[in-house]
PDB file of C-alpha atoms in Angstrom:
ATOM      1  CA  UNK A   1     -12.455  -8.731   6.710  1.00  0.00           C
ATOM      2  CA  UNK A   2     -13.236  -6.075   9.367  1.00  0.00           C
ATOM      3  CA  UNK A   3     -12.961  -8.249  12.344  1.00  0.00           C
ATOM      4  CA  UNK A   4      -8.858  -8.701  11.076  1.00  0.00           C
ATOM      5  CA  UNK A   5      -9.005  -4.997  10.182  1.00  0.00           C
ATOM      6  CA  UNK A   6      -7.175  -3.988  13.425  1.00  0.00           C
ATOM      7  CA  UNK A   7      -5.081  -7.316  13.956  1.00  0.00           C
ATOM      8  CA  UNK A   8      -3.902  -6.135  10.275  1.00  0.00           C
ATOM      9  CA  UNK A   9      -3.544  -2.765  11.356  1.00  0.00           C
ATOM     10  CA  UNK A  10      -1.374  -2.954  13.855  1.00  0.00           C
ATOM     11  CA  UNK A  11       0.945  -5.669  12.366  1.00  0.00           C
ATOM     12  CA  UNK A  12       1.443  -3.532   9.378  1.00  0.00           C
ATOM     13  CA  UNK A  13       2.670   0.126  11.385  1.00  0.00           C
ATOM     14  CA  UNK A  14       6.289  -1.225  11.259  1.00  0.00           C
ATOM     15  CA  UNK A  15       6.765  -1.953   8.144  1.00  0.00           C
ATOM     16  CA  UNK A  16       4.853   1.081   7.015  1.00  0.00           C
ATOM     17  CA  UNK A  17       6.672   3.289   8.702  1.00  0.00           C
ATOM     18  CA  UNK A  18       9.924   2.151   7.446  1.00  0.00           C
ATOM     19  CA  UNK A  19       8.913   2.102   3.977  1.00  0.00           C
ATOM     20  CA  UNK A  20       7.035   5.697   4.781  1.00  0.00           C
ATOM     21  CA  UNK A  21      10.796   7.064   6.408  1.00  0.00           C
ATOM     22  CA  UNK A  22      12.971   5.195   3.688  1.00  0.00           C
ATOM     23  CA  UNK A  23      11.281   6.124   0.496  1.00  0.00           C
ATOM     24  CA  UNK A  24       9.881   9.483   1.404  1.00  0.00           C
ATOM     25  CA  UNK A  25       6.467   9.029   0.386  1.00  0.00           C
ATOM     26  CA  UNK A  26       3.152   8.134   1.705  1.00  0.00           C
ATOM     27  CA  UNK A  27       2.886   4.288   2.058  1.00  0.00           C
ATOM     28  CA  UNK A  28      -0.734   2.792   3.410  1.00  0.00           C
ATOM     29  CA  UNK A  29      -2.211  -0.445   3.608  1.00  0.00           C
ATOM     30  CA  UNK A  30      -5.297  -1.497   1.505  1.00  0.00           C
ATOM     31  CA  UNK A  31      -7.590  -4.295   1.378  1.00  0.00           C
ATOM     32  CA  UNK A  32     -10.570  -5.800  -0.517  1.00  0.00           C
ATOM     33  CA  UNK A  33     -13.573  -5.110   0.387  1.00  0.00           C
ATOM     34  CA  UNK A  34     -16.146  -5.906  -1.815  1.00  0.00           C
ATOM     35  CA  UNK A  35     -15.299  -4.239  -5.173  1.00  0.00           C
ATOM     36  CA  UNK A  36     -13.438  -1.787  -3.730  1.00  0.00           C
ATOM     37  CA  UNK A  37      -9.873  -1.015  -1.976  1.00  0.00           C
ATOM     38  CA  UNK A  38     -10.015   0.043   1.660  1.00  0.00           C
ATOM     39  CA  UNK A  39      -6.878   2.235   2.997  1.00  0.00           C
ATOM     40  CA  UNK A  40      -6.835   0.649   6.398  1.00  0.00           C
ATOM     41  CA  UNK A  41      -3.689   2.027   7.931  1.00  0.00           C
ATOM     42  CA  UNK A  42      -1.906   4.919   6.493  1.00  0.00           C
ATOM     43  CA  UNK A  43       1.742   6.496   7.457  1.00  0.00           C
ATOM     44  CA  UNK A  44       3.381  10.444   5.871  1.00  0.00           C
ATOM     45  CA  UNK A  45       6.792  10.256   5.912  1.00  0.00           C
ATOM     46  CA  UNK A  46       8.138  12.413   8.975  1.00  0.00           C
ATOM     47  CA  UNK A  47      11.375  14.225   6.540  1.00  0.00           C
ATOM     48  CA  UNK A  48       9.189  15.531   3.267  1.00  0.00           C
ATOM     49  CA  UNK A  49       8.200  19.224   2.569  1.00  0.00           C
ATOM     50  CA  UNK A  50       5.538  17.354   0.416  1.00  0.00           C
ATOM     51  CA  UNK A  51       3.522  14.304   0.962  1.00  0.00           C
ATOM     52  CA  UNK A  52       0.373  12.981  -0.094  1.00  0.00           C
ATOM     53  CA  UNK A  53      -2.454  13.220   2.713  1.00  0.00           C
ATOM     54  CA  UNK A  54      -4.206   9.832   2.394  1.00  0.00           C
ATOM     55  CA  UNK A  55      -6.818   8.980   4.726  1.00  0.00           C
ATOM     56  CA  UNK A  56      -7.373   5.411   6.053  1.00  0.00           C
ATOM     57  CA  UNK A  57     -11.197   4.542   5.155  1.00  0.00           C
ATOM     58  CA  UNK A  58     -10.404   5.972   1.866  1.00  0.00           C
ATOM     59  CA  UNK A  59     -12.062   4.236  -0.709  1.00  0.00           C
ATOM     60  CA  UNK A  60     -11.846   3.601  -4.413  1.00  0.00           C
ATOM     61  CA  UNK A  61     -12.400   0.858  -7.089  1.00  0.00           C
ATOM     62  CA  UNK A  62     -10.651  -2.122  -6.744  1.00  0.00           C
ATOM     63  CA  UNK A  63      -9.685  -2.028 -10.552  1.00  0.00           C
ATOM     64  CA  UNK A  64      -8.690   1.484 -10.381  1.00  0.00           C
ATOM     65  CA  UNK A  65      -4.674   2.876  -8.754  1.00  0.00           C
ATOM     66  CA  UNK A  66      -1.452   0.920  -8.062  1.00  0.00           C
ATOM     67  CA  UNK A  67      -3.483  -0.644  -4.792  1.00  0.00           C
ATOM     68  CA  UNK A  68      -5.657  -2.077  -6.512  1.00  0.00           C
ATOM     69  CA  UNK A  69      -4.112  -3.532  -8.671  1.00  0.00           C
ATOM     70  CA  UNK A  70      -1.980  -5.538  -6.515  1.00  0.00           C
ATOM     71  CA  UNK A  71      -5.223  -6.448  -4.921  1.00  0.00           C
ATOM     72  CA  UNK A  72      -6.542  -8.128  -8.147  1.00  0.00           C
ATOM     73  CA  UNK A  73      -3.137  -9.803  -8.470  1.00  0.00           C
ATOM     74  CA  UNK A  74      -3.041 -10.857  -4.400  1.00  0.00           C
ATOM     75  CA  UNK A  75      -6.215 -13.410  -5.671  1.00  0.00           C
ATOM     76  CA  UNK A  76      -4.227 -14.517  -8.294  1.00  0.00           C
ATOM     77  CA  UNK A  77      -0.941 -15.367  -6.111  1.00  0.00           C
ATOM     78  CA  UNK A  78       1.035 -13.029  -8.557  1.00  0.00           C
ATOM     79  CA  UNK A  79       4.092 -11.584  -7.072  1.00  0.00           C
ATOM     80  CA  UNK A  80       5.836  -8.462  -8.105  1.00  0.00           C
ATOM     81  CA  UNK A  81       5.135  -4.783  -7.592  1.00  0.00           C
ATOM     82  CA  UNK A  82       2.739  -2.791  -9.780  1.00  0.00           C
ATOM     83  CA  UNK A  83       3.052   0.851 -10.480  1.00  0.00           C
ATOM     84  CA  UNK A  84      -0.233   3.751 -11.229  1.00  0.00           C
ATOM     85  CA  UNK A  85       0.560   7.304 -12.818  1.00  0.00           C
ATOM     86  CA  UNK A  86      -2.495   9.568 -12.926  1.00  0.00           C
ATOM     87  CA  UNK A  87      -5.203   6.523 -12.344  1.00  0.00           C
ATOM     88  CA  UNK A  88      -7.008   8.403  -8.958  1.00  0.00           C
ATOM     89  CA  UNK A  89      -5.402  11.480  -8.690  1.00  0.00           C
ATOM     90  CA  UNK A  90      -3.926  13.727 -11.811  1.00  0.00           C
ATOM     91  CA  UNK A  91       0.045  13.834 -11.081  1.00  0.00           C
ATOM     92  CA  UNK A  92       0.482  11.146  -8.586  1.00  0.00           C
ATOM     93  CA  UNK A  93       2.505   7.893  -8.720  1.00  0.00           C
ATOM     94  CA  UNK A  94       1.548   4.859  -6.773  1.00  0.00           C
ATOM     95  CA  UNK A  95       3.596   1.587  -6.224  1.00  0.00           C
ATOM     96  CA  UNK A  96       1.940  -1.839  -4.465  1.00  0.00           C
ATOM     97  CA  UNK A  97       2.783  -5.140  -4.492  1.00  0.00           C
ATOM     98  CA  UNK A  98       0.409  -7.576  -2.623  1.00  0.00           C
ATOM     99  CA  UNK A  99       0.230  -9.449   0.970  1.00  0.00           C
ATOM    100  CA  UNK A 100       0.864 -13.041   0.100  1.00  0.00           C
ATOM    101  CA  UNK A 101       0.496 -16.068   2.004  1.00  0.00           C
ATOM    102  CA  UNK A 102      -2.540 -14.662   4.203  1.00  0.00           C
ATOM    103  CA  UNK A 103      -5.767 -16.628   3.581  1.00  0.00           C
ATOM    104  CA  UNK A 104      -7.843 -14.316   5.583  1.00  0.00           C
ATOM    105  CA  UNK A 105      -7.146 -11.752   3.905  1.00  0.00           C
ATOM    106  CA  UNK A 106      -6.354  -9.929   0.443  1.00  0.00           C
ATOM    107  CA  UNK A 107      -4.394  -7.127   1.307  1.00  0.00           C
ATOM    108  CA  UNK A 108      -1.561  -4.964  -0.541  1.00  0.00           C
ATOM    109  CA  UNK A 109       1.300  -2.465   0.755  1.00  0.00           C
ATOM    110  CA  UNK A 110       1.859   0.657  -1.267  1.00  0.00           C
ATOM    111  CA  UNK A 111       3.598   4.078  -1.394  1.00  0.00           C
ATOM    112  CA  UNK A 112       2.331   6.999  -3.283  1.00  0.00           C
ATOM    113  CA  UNK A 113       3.710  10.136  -4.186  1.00  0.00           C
ATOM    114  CA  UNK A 114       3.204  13.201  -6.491  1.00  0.00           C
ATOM    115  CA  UNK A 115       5.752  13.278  -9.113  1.00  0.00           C
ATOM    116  CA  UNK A 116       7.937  10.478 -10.435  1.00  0.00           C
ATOM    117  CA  UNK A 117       9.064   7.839  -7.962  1.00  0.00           C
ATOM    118  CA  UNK A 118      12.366   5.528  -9.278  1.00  0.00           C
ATOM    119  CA  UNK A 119      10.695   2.254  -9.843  1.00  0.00           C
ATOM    120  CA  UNK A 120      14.229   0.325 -10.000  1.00  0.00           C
ATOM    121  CA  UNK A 121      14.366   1.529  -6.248  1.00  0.00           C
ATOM    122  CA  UNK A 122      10.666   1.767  -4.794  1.00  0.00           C
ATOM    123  CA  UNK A 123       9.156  -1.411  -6.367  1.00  0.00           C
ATOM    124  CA  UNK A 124      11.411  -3.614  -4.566  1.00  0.00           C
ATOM    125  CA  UNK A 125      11.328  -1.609  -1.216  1.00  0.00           C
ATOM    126  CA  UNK A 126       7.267  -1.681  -1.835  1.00  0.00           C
ATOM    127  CA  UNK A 127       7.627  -5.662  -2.208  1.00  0.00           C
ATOM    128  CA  UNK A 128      10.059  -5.715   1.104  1.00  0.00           C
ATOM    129  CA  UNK A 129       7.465  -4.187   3.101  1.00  0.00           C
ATOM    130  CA  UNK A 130       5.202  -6.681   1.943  1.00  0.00           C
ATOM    131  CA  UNK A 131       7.048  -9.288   2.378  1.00  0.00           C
ATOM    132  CA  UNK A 132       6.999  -7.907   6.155  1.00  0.00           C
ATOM    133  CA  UNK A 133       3.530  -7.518   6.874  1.00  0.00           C
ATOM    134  CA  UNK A 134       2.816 -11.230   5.289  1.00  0.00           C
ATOM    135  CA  UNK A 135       5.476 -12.278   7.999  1.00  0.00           C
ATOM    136  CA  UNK A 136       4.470 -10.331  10.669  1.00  0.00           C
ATOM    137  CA  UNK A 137       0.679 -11.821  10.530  1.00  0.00           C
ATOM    138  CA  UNK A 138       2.061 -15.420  10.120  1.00  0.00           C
TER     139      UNK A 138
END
């Protein structure tokens, strides 16, 4: 996966940022790697008094936080958005849905935020965005 790291990268920045700007929360990029979820690009929304810092090369279980979820369900095909409270860091909400329809790759979009986020409104955004990074590696 690291040799697609930056193609993936730098495809993704769009739609991150718009989902960063729209949703006003932290949205990031994560894929597999090994048993774990790798933040690979990361982008703070620009309006917020409050964000979450998350840094890219951040690292945590694959079976652990709304990223990694989606990852697990990105090698099943599964579609939909998938929503943490609490799983990696006490107060914080996370929503991903996974890149589909990229071999190379298992990758998922997320946002995350501390507090609540509306779920109605954010999943589908979350799924949007990847919808747009699946489309802008095709």
């Amino acid at each position: 996966a690291s040799r697609v790291v930056p193609l993936l990268r730098d495809a993704a920045m769009p739609a991150l940022r718009r989902l960063a700007e729209d949703v006003g929360a932290t949205a990031h990029l994560t894929v597999a790697d090994g048993g774990e979820a790798l933040a690979v690009a990361v982008v703070e929304p620009s309006w917020t008094d409050f964000h979450v810092a998350y840094r890219v090369g951040s690292r945590h279980p694959v079976h652990q936080g709304a990223a990694g979820h989606a990852l697990v369900r990105s090698r099943a095909g599964e579609t939909g958005f998938v929503v943490s409270r609490g799983e990696l860091q006490p107060g914080a909400t996370g929503i991903a849905a996974a890149v589909l329809g990229v071999p190379e790759v298992q990758a998922s979009v997320g946002v995350v935020a501390l507090g609540d986020l509306d779920t109605a409104t954010v999943g589908p955004r979350v799924e949007l965005a990847a919808r747009e990074v699946a489309a802008a590696l095709a």
